[in-house]
Coordinates of C-alpha atoms and ligand atoms in Angstrom, one line a residue:
M1174 CA -60.9 -70.0 15.3
E1175 CA -62.3 -66.6 14.2
T1176 CA -60.8 -65.0 11.1
Y1177 CA -61.3 -61.3 10.8
R1178 CA -61.0 -59.2 7.6
Q1179 CA -60.2 -55.6 7.0
F1180 CA -63.2 -53.2 7.2
I1181 CA -62.7 -50.6 4.5
N1182 CA -65.2 -48.3 2.8
G1183 CA -68.2 -50.0 4.6
A1184 CA -67.3 -53.6 3.7
F1185 CA -65.3 -56.5 5.0
V1186 CA -62.5 -57.0 2.4
D1187 CA -59.4 -59.2 2.0
S1188 CA -56.1 -57.6 2.8
H1189 CA -53.6 -57.0 0.0
S1190 CA -51.2 -59.0 2.1
A1191 CA -51.6 -62.8 2.2
E1192 CA -50.1 -62.9 5.7
W1193 CA -51.9 -63.3 9.0
I1194 CA -51.2 -62.4 12.6
E1195 CA -52.3 -65.0 15.1
V1196 CA -54.0 -63.8 18.4
E1197 CA -53.2 -65.7 21.6
N1198 CA -55.3 -66.1 24.7
P1199 CA -52.6 -65.1 27.2
F1200 CA -54.1 -67.3 30.0
T1201 CA -54.6 -70.6 28.0
N1202 CA -51.9 -69.8 25.4
A1203 CA -54.3 -71.1 22.8
I1204 CA -54.5 -69.3 19.4
I1205 CA -58.1 -67.9 19.3
S1206 CA -58.2 -65.8 16.1
R1207 CA -56.2 -64.3 13.3
V1208 CA -56.2 -60.9 11.6
P1209 CA -54.6 -59.8 8.4
R1210 CA -51.0 -58.6 8.6
G1211 CA -52.2 -55.6 6.6
D1212 CA -49.7 -53.7 4.5
K1213 CA -49.4 -50.2 3.2
E1214 CA -51.9 -50.8 0.4
D1215 CA -54.5 -51.6 3.0
A1216 CA -53.7 -48.4 4.8
Y1217 CA -53.9 -46.3 1.6
A1218 CA -57.2 -47.9 0.6
A1219 CA -58.7 -47.1 4.0
L1220 CA -57.4 -43.6 4.0
E1221 CA -58.7 -42.9 0.4
A1222 CA -62.2 -44.2 1.5
A1223 CA -62.0 -42.0 4.6
N1224 CA -60.9 -39.0 2.6
K1225 CA -63.7 -39.4 0.1
A1226 CA -66.4 -39.7 2.7
Q1227 CA -65.3 -37.0 5.1
T1228 CA -66.7 -33.8 3.5
A1229 CA -70.2 -35.1 3.1
W1230 CA -70.1 -36.6 6.6
A1231 CA -69.1 -33.2 8.1
A1232 CA -71.9 -31.5 6.2
R1233 CA -74.5 -33.5 8.2
P1234 CA -75.9 -31.9 11.3
A1235 CA -73.9 -33.0 14.4
A1236 CA -77.1 -34.4 16.0
E1237 CA -77.5 -36.7 13.0
R1238 CA -73.9 -37.9 13.4
A1239 CA -74.6 -38.4 17.1
G1240 CA -77.5 -40.6 16.2
Y1241 CA -75.0 -43.2 15.0
L1242 CA -73.1 -43.0 18.3
K1243 CA -76.2 -43.7 20.2
Q1244 CA -76.9 -46.7 18.1
M1245 CA -73.3 -47.9 18.7
A1246 CA -73.9 -47.6 22.4
A1247 CA -77.1 -49.6 22.1
L1248 CA -75.4 -52.3 20.1
I1249 CA -72.6 -52.6 22.6
R1250 CA -75.2 -52.9 25.5
G1251 CA -77.1 -55.5 23.6
N1252 CA -73.9 -57.6 23.2
R1253 CA -72.3 -56.7 26.5
V1254 CA -71.7 -60.1 27.9
A1255 CA -70.4 -61.6 24.7
L1256 CA -68.1 -58.6 24.2
A1257 CA -66.7 -58.9 27.7
R1258 CA -66.0 -62.6 27.2
T1259 CA -64.2 -61.8 23.9
L1260 CA -62.2 -59.1 25.7
A1261 CA -61.3 -61.4 28.7
A1262 CA -60.1 -64.1 26.3
E1263 CA -57.9 -61.9 24.1
Q1264 CA -56.1 -60.2 26.9
A1265 CA -56.6 -62.1 30.2
K1266 CA -58.5 -59.3 31.8
V1267 CA -60.6 -60.6 34.7
L1268 CA -64.2 -60.9 33.5
P1269 CA -65.7 -58.3 35.9
L1270 CA -63.1 -55.7 34.8
A1271 CA -63.7 -56.7 31.1
Q1272 CA -67.4 -56.1 31.7
V1273 CA -66.7 -52.7 33.2
E1274 CA -64.6 -51.8 30.1
I1275 CA -67.5 -52.8 27.8
D1276 CA -70.1 -51.0 29.8
V1277 CA -68.0 -47.8 30.1
T1278 CA -67.4 -47.9 26.4
A1279 CA -71.2 -47.9 25.7
E1280 CA -71.5 -44.9 28.1
Y1281 CA -68.6 -43.2 26.3
F1282 CA -70.5 -43.3 22.9
D1283 CA -73.6 -41.9 24.6
Y1284 CA -71.5 -39.3 26.4
Y1285 CA -70.0 -37.9 23.2
A1286 CA -73.4 -38.1 21.4
G1287 CA -74.6 -35.7 24.1
W1288 CA -72.0 -33.2 22.9
A1289 CA -73.7 -32.8 19.5
R1290 CA -75.8 -29.8 20.6
I1291 CA -73.3 -28.4 23.1
F1292 CA -70.0 -27.5 21.3
E1293 CA -69.9 -24.0 20.0
G1294 CA -67.9 -21.5 18.0
E1295 CA -67.3 -17.9 19.2
I1296 CA -68.2 -14.4 18.1
I1297 CA -65.3 -12.1 18.9
Q1298 CA -65.4 -8.3 19.2
S1299 CA -63.7 -6.6 16.3
D1300 CA -61.5 -3.4 16.4
R1301 CA -63.5 -2.1 13.4
P1302 CA -67.0 -0.8 13.3
N1303 CA -69.7 -2.9 11.6
E1304 CA -67.6 -6.0 11.7
N1305 CA -68.0 -9.4 13.4
I1306 CA -65.3 -11.9 13.9
F1307 CA -66.6 -15.4 13.8
L1308 CA -64.6 -18.4 15.1
F1309 CA -66.0 -21.6 13.6
R1310 CA -65.0 -25.1 14.9
K1311 CA -64.4 -27.4 11.9
P1312 CA -63.5 -31.1 11.9
I1313 CA -59.8 -31.7 11.3
G1314 CA -60.5 -34.2 8.5
V1315 CA -59.2 -37.7 8.2
V1316 CA -58.0 -39.3 11.5
A1317 CA -55.6 -42.2 11.9
G1318 CA -56.3 -43.8 15.3
I1319 CA -53.7 -46.2 16.6
C1320 CA -54.6 -48.3 19.7
P1321 CA -52.7 -50.2 22.4
W1322 CA -53.5 -53.6 23.8
N1323 CA -54.3 -52.7 27.3
F1324 CA -57.8 -51.1 27.0
P1325 CA -58.5 -52.0 23.3
F1326 CA -62.2 -51.6 23.4
F1327 CA -62.4 -48.4 25.4
V1328 CA -59.5 -46.7 23.6
M1329 CA -61.1 -47.6 20.3
A1330 CA -64.2 -45.6 21.4
R1331 CA -62.0 -42.8 22.8
K1332 CA -60.9 -42.2 19.3
V1333 CA -64.0 -43.2 17.2
A1334 CA -66.6 -41.3 19.2
P1335 CA -65.1 -37.8 19.2
A1336 CA -63.8 -38.2 15.6
L1337 CA -67.3 -39.1 14.2
L1338 CA -69.1 -36.6 16.4
S1339 CA -66.9 -33.7 15.3
G1340 CA -67.3 -34.6 11.6
C1341 CA -64.0 -36.4 11.0
S1342 CA -63.7 -39.7 9.3
I1343 CA -61.4 -42.3 10.9
V1344 CA -59.2 -45.2 10.0
L1345 CA -58.5 -47.2 13.2
K1346 CA -55.7 -49.7 13.8
P1347 CA -56.1 -51.9 16.9
S1348 CA -53.1 -53.5 18.5
S1349 CA -52.3 -56.8 16.7
T1350 CA -52.2 -58.4 20.2
T1351 CA -55.8 -57.6 21.0
P1352 CA -57.8 -56.9 17.8
N1353 CA -60.8 -59.1 18.5
T1354 CA -63.2 -56.8 20.3
T1355 CA -62.5 -54.1 17.8
F1356 CA -63.4 -56.3 14.9
E1357 CA -66.5 -57.6 16.7
F1358 CA -67.5 -53.9 17.0
A1359 CA -66.8 -53.4 13.3
K1360 CA -69.3 -56.1 12.6
M1361 CA -71.9 -54.3 14.7
A1362 CA -71.1 -50.9 13.1
A1363 CA -71.4 -52.4 9.7
S1364 CA -75.1 -53.0 10.3
L1365 CA -75.7 -49.3 11.0
G1366 CA -75.8 -48.0 7.5
L1367 CA -73.0 -45.4 8.1
P1368 CA -71.8 -43.7 4.9
P1369 CA -69.1 -46.0 3.5
G1370 CA -65.6 -44.8 4.4
V1371 CA -66.5 -42.8 7.5
L1372 CA -65.3 -45.6 9.8
N1373 CA -62.6 -48.1 8.8
F1374 CA -60.8 -50.7 10.8
V1375 CA -57.5 -52.2 9.6
A1376 CA -55.2 -54.7 11.2
G1377 CA -51.4 -54.9 10.7
S1378 CA -48.1 -54.2 12.4
G1379 CA -47.2 -50.7 13.6
R1380 CA -44.0 -50.7 11.6
T1381 CA -45.7 -51.3 8.2
L1382 CA -49.5 -50.6 8.1
G1383 CA -49.2 -48.2 11.1
S1384 CA -46.4 -46.2 9.7
A1385 CA -48.1 -46.0 6.3
L1386 CA -51.2 -44.6 8.0
V1387 CA -49.4 -42.0 10.0
S1388 CA -47.0 -40.8 7.2
S1389 CA -49.7 -40.4 4.5
P1390 CA -50.5 -36.9 3.2
L1391 CA -54.2 -38.0 3.3
T1392 CA -54.0 -38.2 7.1
D1393 CA -54.9 -34.9 8.9
M1394 CA -54.4 -36.1 12.4
V1395 CA -52.8 -39.0 14.2
T1396 CA -54.1 -40.0 17.6
L1397 CA -51.9 -42.7 19.2
T1398 CA -52.3 -44.3 22.6
G1399 CA -49.2 -46.3 23.2
S1400 CA -45.6 -46.3 24.3
V1401 CA -43.3 -43.3 24.3
E1402 CA -41.1 -45.0 21.7
A1403 CA -44.1 -45.3 19.3
G1404 CA -45.0 -41.7 20.0
Q1405 CA -41.5 -40.6 19.1
E1406 CA -41.6 -42.6 15.9
I1407 CA -44.9 -41.0 15.0
I1408 CA -43.6 -37.5 15.6
R1409 CA -40.8 -38.2 13.2
A1410 CA -43.1 -39.9 10.7
T1411 CA -45.6 -37.0 10.7
A1412 CA -42.9 -34.3 10.4
D1413 CA -42.8 -34.1 6.6
N1414 CA -46.6 -33.4 6.3
V1415 CA -46.7 -31.4 9.5
T1416 CA -49.7 -33.6 10.5
K1417 CA -51.3 -32.9 13.9
V1418 CA -50.5 -35.5 16.6
S1419 CA -52.4 -36.3 19.7
L1420 CA -50.3 -38.7 21.8
E1421 CA -51.3 -40.5 25.0
L1422 CA -48.1 -42.3 26.1
G1423 CA -46.7 -44.1 29.1
G1424 CA -46.5 -43.1 32.7
K1425 CA -44.6 -43.7 35.9
A1426 CA -47.2 -42.3 38.3
P1427 CA -46.1 -41.5 41.9
A1428 CA -48.4 -42.0 44.9
I1429 CA -47.5 -39.9 47.9
V1430 CA -48.7 -41.0 51.3
F1431 CA -48.4 -38.3 54.0
A1432 CA -48.2 -39.1 57.7
D1433 CA -51.7 -37.7 58.4
A1434 CA -53.4 -39.8 55.7
D1435 CA -56.0 -42.5 56.3
L1436 CA -53.6 -45.3 56.0
D1437 CA -56.1 -48.0 55.2
L1438 CA -57.5 -45.9 52.4
A1439 CA -54.0 -45.2 51.1
V1440 CA -53.1 -48.9 51.2
K1441 CA -56.2 -49.8 49.3
G1442 CA -55.8 -46.9 46.8
V1443 CA -52.2 -47.8 46.0
L1444 CA -53.0 -51.6 45.9
D1445 CA -56.0 -51.1 43.6
S1446 CA -53.8 -48.9 41.4
R1447 CA -51.1 -51.5 41.1
V1448 CA -52.8 -54.8 40.6
I1449 CA -55.8 -53.8 38.4
F1450 CA -55.4 -55.6 35.1
S1451 CA -52.1 -57.1 36.4
G1452 CA -50.5 -53.6 36.6
Q1453 CA -50.9 -53.0 32.9
V1454 CA -52.5 -49.6 33.1
C1455 CA -50.9 -46.4 32.0
N1456 CA -52.1 -44.1 34.7
C1457 CA -51.7 -46.4 37.7
A1458 CA -49.3 -46.0 40.7
E1459 CA -45.9 -47.2 39.5
R1460 CA -44.0 -45.9 42.6
A1461 CA -44.9 -44.8 46.1
Y1462 CA -43.4 -42.4 48.5
V1463 CA -44.4 -42.8 52.2
Q1464 CA -43.6 -40.3 55.0
A1465 CA -41.4 -41.3 57.9
G1466 CA -43.5 -41.9 60.9
V1467 CA -46.1 -44.1 59.1
Y1468 CA -43.6 -45.8 56.7
E1469 CA -43.3 -49.0 58.8
E1470 CA -47.0 -49.3 59.4
F1471 CA -47.9 -48.6 55.8
M1472 CA -45.3 -51.2 54.6
E1473 CA -46.6 -53.8 56.9
K1474 CA -50.2 -53.3 55.8
F1475 CA -49.4 -52.8 52.1
T1476 CA -47.0 -55.8 51.9
Q1477 CA -49.7 -58.0 53.5
A1478 CA -52.3 -56.7 51.0
M1479 CA -50.0 -57.5 48.1
K1480 CA -49.4 -61.0 49.5
N1481 CA -53.2 -61.5 49.6
V1482 CA -53.7 -60.6 45.9
R1483 CA -55.2 -63.7 44.2
F1484 CA -54.3 -64.3 40.6
G1485 CA -55.6 -66.9 38.2
D1486 CA -58.1 -67.7 35.4
P1487 CA -59.8 -64.5 34.2
F1488 CA -63.0 -66.4 33.8
A1489 CA -63.0 -67.9 37.3
D1490 CA -66.0 -67.2 39.6
P1491 CA -65.4 -65.6 42.0
A1492 CA -62.9 -63.6 39.9
P1493 CA -59.3 -63.4 41.0
D1494 CA -57.9 -59.9 41.6
M1495 CA -55.7 -60.2 38.5
S1496 CA -54.7 -62.6 35.8
S1497 CA -51.8 -63.1 33.4
Q1498 CA -49.5 -60.5 31.8
I1499 CA -50.4 -59.9 28.2
D1500 CA -47.6 -62.0 26.7
R1501 CA -44.3 -63.6 27.3
S1502 CA -42.3 -60.5 26.3
Q1503 CA -44.0 -58.4 28.9
Q1504 CA -43.5 -61.0 31.5
E1505 CA -39.8 -61.2 30.6
K1506 CA -39.4 -57.4 30.5
I1507 CA -40.9 -57.1 34.0
D1508 CA -38.7 -59.9 35.3
A1509 CA -35.6 -58.4 33.8
M1510 CA -36.3 -55.0 35.4
V1511 CA -37.0 -56.6 38.8
K1512 CA -33.8 -58.7 38.6
R1513 CA -31.7 -55.6 37.7
A1514 CA -33.3 -53.7 40.7
L1515 CA -32.5 -56.6 43.1
A1516 CA -28.9 -56.8 41.7
D1517 CA -28.7 -53.1 42.4
G1518 CA -29.6 -53.4 46.1
A1519 CA -33.4 -53.5 46.1
Q1520 CA -35.1 -56.0 48.4
A1521 CA -38.4 -57.8 47.5
L1522 CA -40.7 -57.9 50.6
T1523 CA -43.0 -60.1 48.5
G1524 CA -42.9 -61.4 45.0
G1525 CA -39.9 -60.7 42.8
K1526 CA -40.4 -63.4 40.3
A1527 CA -42.6 -64.8 37.6
A1528 CA -45.2 -67.2 38.9
D1529 CA -45.1 -70.8 37.8
T1530 CA -48.7 -71.6 37.1
G1531 CA -48.5 -74.0 34.2
S1532 CA -50.3 -71.6 31.7
G1533 CA -50.3 -67.9 31.3
Y1534 CA -47.6 -65.3 31.8
F1535 CA -48.1 -64.5 35.5
Y1536 CA -45.9 -62.2 37.6
E1537 CA -46.1 -62.2 41.3
P1538 CA -47.4 -59.0 43.0
T1539 CA -44.1 -57.5 44.1
V1540 CA -43.1 -54.9 46.7
L1541 CA -39.6 -53.5 46.5
V1542 CA -37.8 -51.5 49.2
N1543 CA -34.2 -50.2 49.5
C1544 CA -34.6 -48.5 46.1
R1545 CA -32.9 -45.3 45.2
Q1546 CA -34.5 -42.6 43.2
E1547 CA -32.2 -42.9 40.3
M1548 CA -32.8 -46.7 39.8
E1549 CA -34.4 -47.9 36.6
I1550 CA -37.3 -49.5 38.6
V1551 CA -38.1 -46.0 40.0
Q1552 CA -37.7 -44.1 36.8
K1553 CA -39.0 -46.3 34.0
E1554 CA -42.5 -47.7 33.3
V1555 CA -42.7 -51.4 34.5
F1556 CA -46.3 -52.1 33.3
G1557 CA -46.7 -55.0 35.8
P1558 CA -47.8 -55.7 39.4
V1559 CA -44.5 -54.3 40.8
I1560 CA -44.0 -51.3 43.0
P1561 CA -41.0 -49.7 44.6
V1562 CA -41.8 -47.9 47.8
L1563 CA -39.4 -45.1 49.1
P1564 CA -39.6 -43.2 52.4
F1565 CA -39.4 -39.4 52.6
T1566 CA -39.4 -36.9 55.5
E1567 CA -40.4 -33.4 54.3
Y1568 CA -43.2 -32.3 51.9
E1569 CA -40.7 -30.6 49.6
E1570 CA -38.7 -33.8 49.3
A1571 CA -41.8 -35.8 48.3
I1572 CA -42.8 -33.4 45.6
A1573 CA -39.2 -33.2 44.3
L1574 CA -39.0 -37.0 44.1
A1575 CA -42.4 -37.3 42.5
N1576 CA -41.6 -34.7 39.8
D1577 CA -38.2 -36.2 39.1
C1578 CA -39.3 -38.3 36.2
E1579 CA -39.4 -38.1 32.4
Y1580 CA -43.1 -39.0 32.4
G1581 CA -45.9 -36.7 33.6
L1582 CA -49.2 -38.6 33.2
T1583 CA -50.8 -39.1 36.6
S1584 CA -50.0 -38.8 40.3
S1585 CA -51.8 -39.2 43.6
V1586 CA -51.7 -37.8 47.2
F1587 CA -53.1 -39.3 50.3
T1588 CA -53.5 -36.8 53.1
N1589 CA -56.3 -35.3 55.4
N1590 CA -54.7 -31.9 55.4
V1591 CA -56.5 -29.6 52.9
N1592 CA -53.4 -27.3 52.8
T1593 CA -51.2 -30.2 51.8
V1594 CA -53.7 -31.1 49.0
M1595 CA -53.8 -27.6 47.6
Q1596 CA -50.0 -27.2 47.8
A1597 CA -49.5 -30.5 46.1
L1598 CA -51.9 -29.6 43.3
R1599 CA -49.9 -26.4 42.9
D1600 CA -46.5 -28.2 42.9
L1601 CA -47.0 -31.6 41.1
K1602 CA -46.1 -31.6 37.4
F1603 CA -48.6 -34.1 36.1
G1604 CA -51.6 -34.0 33.8
E1605 CA -53.8 -35.6 36.5
T1606 CA -53.7 -35.8 40.2
Y1607 CA -55.9 -38.0 42.4
V1608 CA -56.5 -37.1 46.0
N1609 CA -57.4 -39.9 48.5
R1610 CA -58.4 -42.3 45.8
E1611 CA -57.0 -44.8 43.3
H1612 CA -55.8 -43.6 39.9
F1613 CA -58.5 -43.8 37.3
E1614 CA -59.9 -41.1 35.2
G1615 CA -63.5 -40.1 34.2
M1616 CA -64.8 -39.5 30.7
Q1617 CA -65.8 -35.9 31.4
G1618 CA -62.2 -35.0 32.5
F1619 CA -59.2 -34.5 30.3
H1620 CA -56.7 -37.3 30.2
A1621 CA -53.5 -35.6 29.0
G1622 CA -49.9 -36.3 29.9
W1623 CA -47.0 -33.8 30.6
R1624 CA -43.4 -34.3 29.4
K1625 CA -42.9 -37.6 27.6
S1626 CA -46.4 -38.8 28.6
G1627 CA -47.8 -37.1 25.6
I1628 CA -49.1 -34.2 23.6
G1629 CA -52.8 -33.2 23.7
G1630 CA -55.3 -35.6 25.4
A1631 CA -58.6 -37.3 25.4
D1632 CA -62.1 -37.1 27.0
G1633 CA -64.5 -34.3 27.8
K1634 CA -64.8 -31.0 26.0
H1635 CA -61.0 -30.6 25.6
G1636 CA -60.8 -34.1 24.1
L1637 CA -63.4 -33.3 21.5
M1638 CA -61.6 -30.1 20.6
E1639 CA -58.6 -32.2 19.7
Y1640 CA -60.5 -33.3 16.6
M1641 CA -61.4 -29.8 15.6
Q1642 CA -59.6 -26.9 14.0
S1643 CA -60.6 -23.3 14.1
Q1644 CA -61.6 -21.1 11.1
V1645 CA -61.8 -17.4 11.8
A1646 CA -63.9 -15.1 9.5
Y1647 CA -63.9 -11.3 9.6
V1648 CA -67.3 -10.1 8.2
Q1649 CA -68.1 -6.5 7.4
F1650 CA -71.7 -5.5 7.2
Ligands
NAD1157 P1 -47.0 -49.7 21.6 O1 -46.5 -48.4 21.5 O2 -46.1 -50.9 21.5 O3 -48.2 -49.9 20.5 C1 -49.3 -49.1 20.4 C2 -49.8 -49.1 19.0 O4 -48.9 -48.3 18.2 C3 -49.9 -50.5 18.4 O5 -51.1 -50.5 17.6 C4 -48.7 -50.5 17.5 O6 -48.9 -51.4 16.4 C5 -48.6 -49.1 17.0 N1 -47.3 -48.7 16.6 C6 -46.1 -49.0 17.1 N2 -45.1 -48.3 16.4 C7 -45.8 -47.6 15.4 C8 -45.3 -46.7 14.4 N3 -44.0 -46.5 14.2 N4 -46.2 -46.2 13.6 C9 -47.5 -46.4 13.8 N5 -48.0 -47.2 14.7 C10 -47.1 -47.8 15.5 O7 -47.8 -49.8 23.0 P2 -48.6 -51.0 23.7 O8 -47.5 -52.0 24.1 O9 -49.6 -51.6 22.8 O10 -49.3 -50.3 24.9 C11 -48.7 -50.1 26.1 C12 -48.2 -48.7 26.2 O11 -49.3 -47.8 26.0 C13 -47.7 -48.4 27.6 O12 -46.5 -47.6 27.5 C14 -48.8 -47.6 28.2 O13 -48.4 -46.7 29.2 C15 -49.4 -46.8 27.0 N6 -50.7 -46.4 27.3 C16 -51.0 -45.1 27.5 C17 -52.3 -44.7 27.7 C18 -52.6 -43.2 28.0 O14 -53.8 -42.9 28.0 N7 -51.6 -42.4 28.2 C19 -53.3 -45.6 27.8 C20 -53.0 -46.9 27.5 C21 -51.7 -47.3 27.3

């Protein structure tokens, strides 16, 4: 069993706390590693190191900082198979998908390295003669990065890459459920000769180590990817210091299928969006609305497709479509939500219960009909392979149902009518909309939720700007 230590100020060190968190393989239920249950002293030590290192790091040319990112990408590629296996073991992600996450993460470091010579300030026209107004972009300072369990390696890079490229230093806390790939990355990063303190990794619970990180006056920015509840706690915890927050939170993405859509494409798009990583993806279709006229045909094809989903060992070859839920509490949460929906009149066309497989926390791919818009299963994030499907008649009705939600992360439309596409892009109130494809974002876009799905966002130019603040100078000559 692997034992990981905190990575603070360029060295692996013991935690101030003598307690450990055990990490379970969700498929075999074996304990595969342990990480420190770090306390607030660990958080402060990491933040002090990050604070000390940041100014000198920011003074280096961006291209030099980018050099480290390129080396990180190369190290990940050199260890891609081992990292994918570590990822598949810590979270029961099927191996091919785990491999995609590792490979995309290497690309992500390279992508942000490419921004080193591209981001710019501005020279603004002054109202006075002989004056220039300069707008500089400066790193925001010390970043506390807080990660979820569902894409632990990629989300780690989503915070580390723009932070380091912009000249920030960072203290990153992985989820205690899936810390292994992050600490394997820490081992690799330790070999790069980064200035000590620029990059720190600490493990511990959100309530103790996490809240110490986010409420410290040394922290200039908190970037969280996680639940709405954690986001709300962080907004409260950062209020005293008026610390910048960038929050990527939950979703309840609607997929709207219009009668003129390519139905096979729509079935595949919604299916892929619902069963990838056992439904544990923030941006994926959590509810579907299908237009009368094609509703019966869609339901027949979609229900059959959900029945055909194979689940099992994430390491099996050929790989199943999905594997276990992350842990027992998630499995129980999903089951409780489905049970409440069934008790409230919903009907399961397939699935509707946990799968009894001997090991792992499996939930059967589930299609629910006879749901009403106000039901919990239509309004709240399930984070499992469960989807309620509701019929609609008119365009306006579909848009109103889709927008009727406290979340605003992603949405999708399936139609072959370009006018419907453009109208939907005008009318949908979500940070992302996918047209005739599954829900999944690209690194050059901007992943940012509306309403309770978040504040700010990640990826691309705008994601990099999250880690920068402006400084405006009025210069007379
Ligand atoms: P979570 O909110 O339970 O935990 C996320 C992280 O926050 C963990 O590291 C946790 O320890 C930490 N944390 C919790 N409370 C904290 C506090 N008060 N102070 C500081 N840190 C705290 O989320 P999870 O269960 O790990 O992940 C699933 C959730 O993440 C889902 O809601 C999903 O939609 C969301 N998510 C969103 C995106 C996105 O890009 N919008 C991506 C992935 C996951």
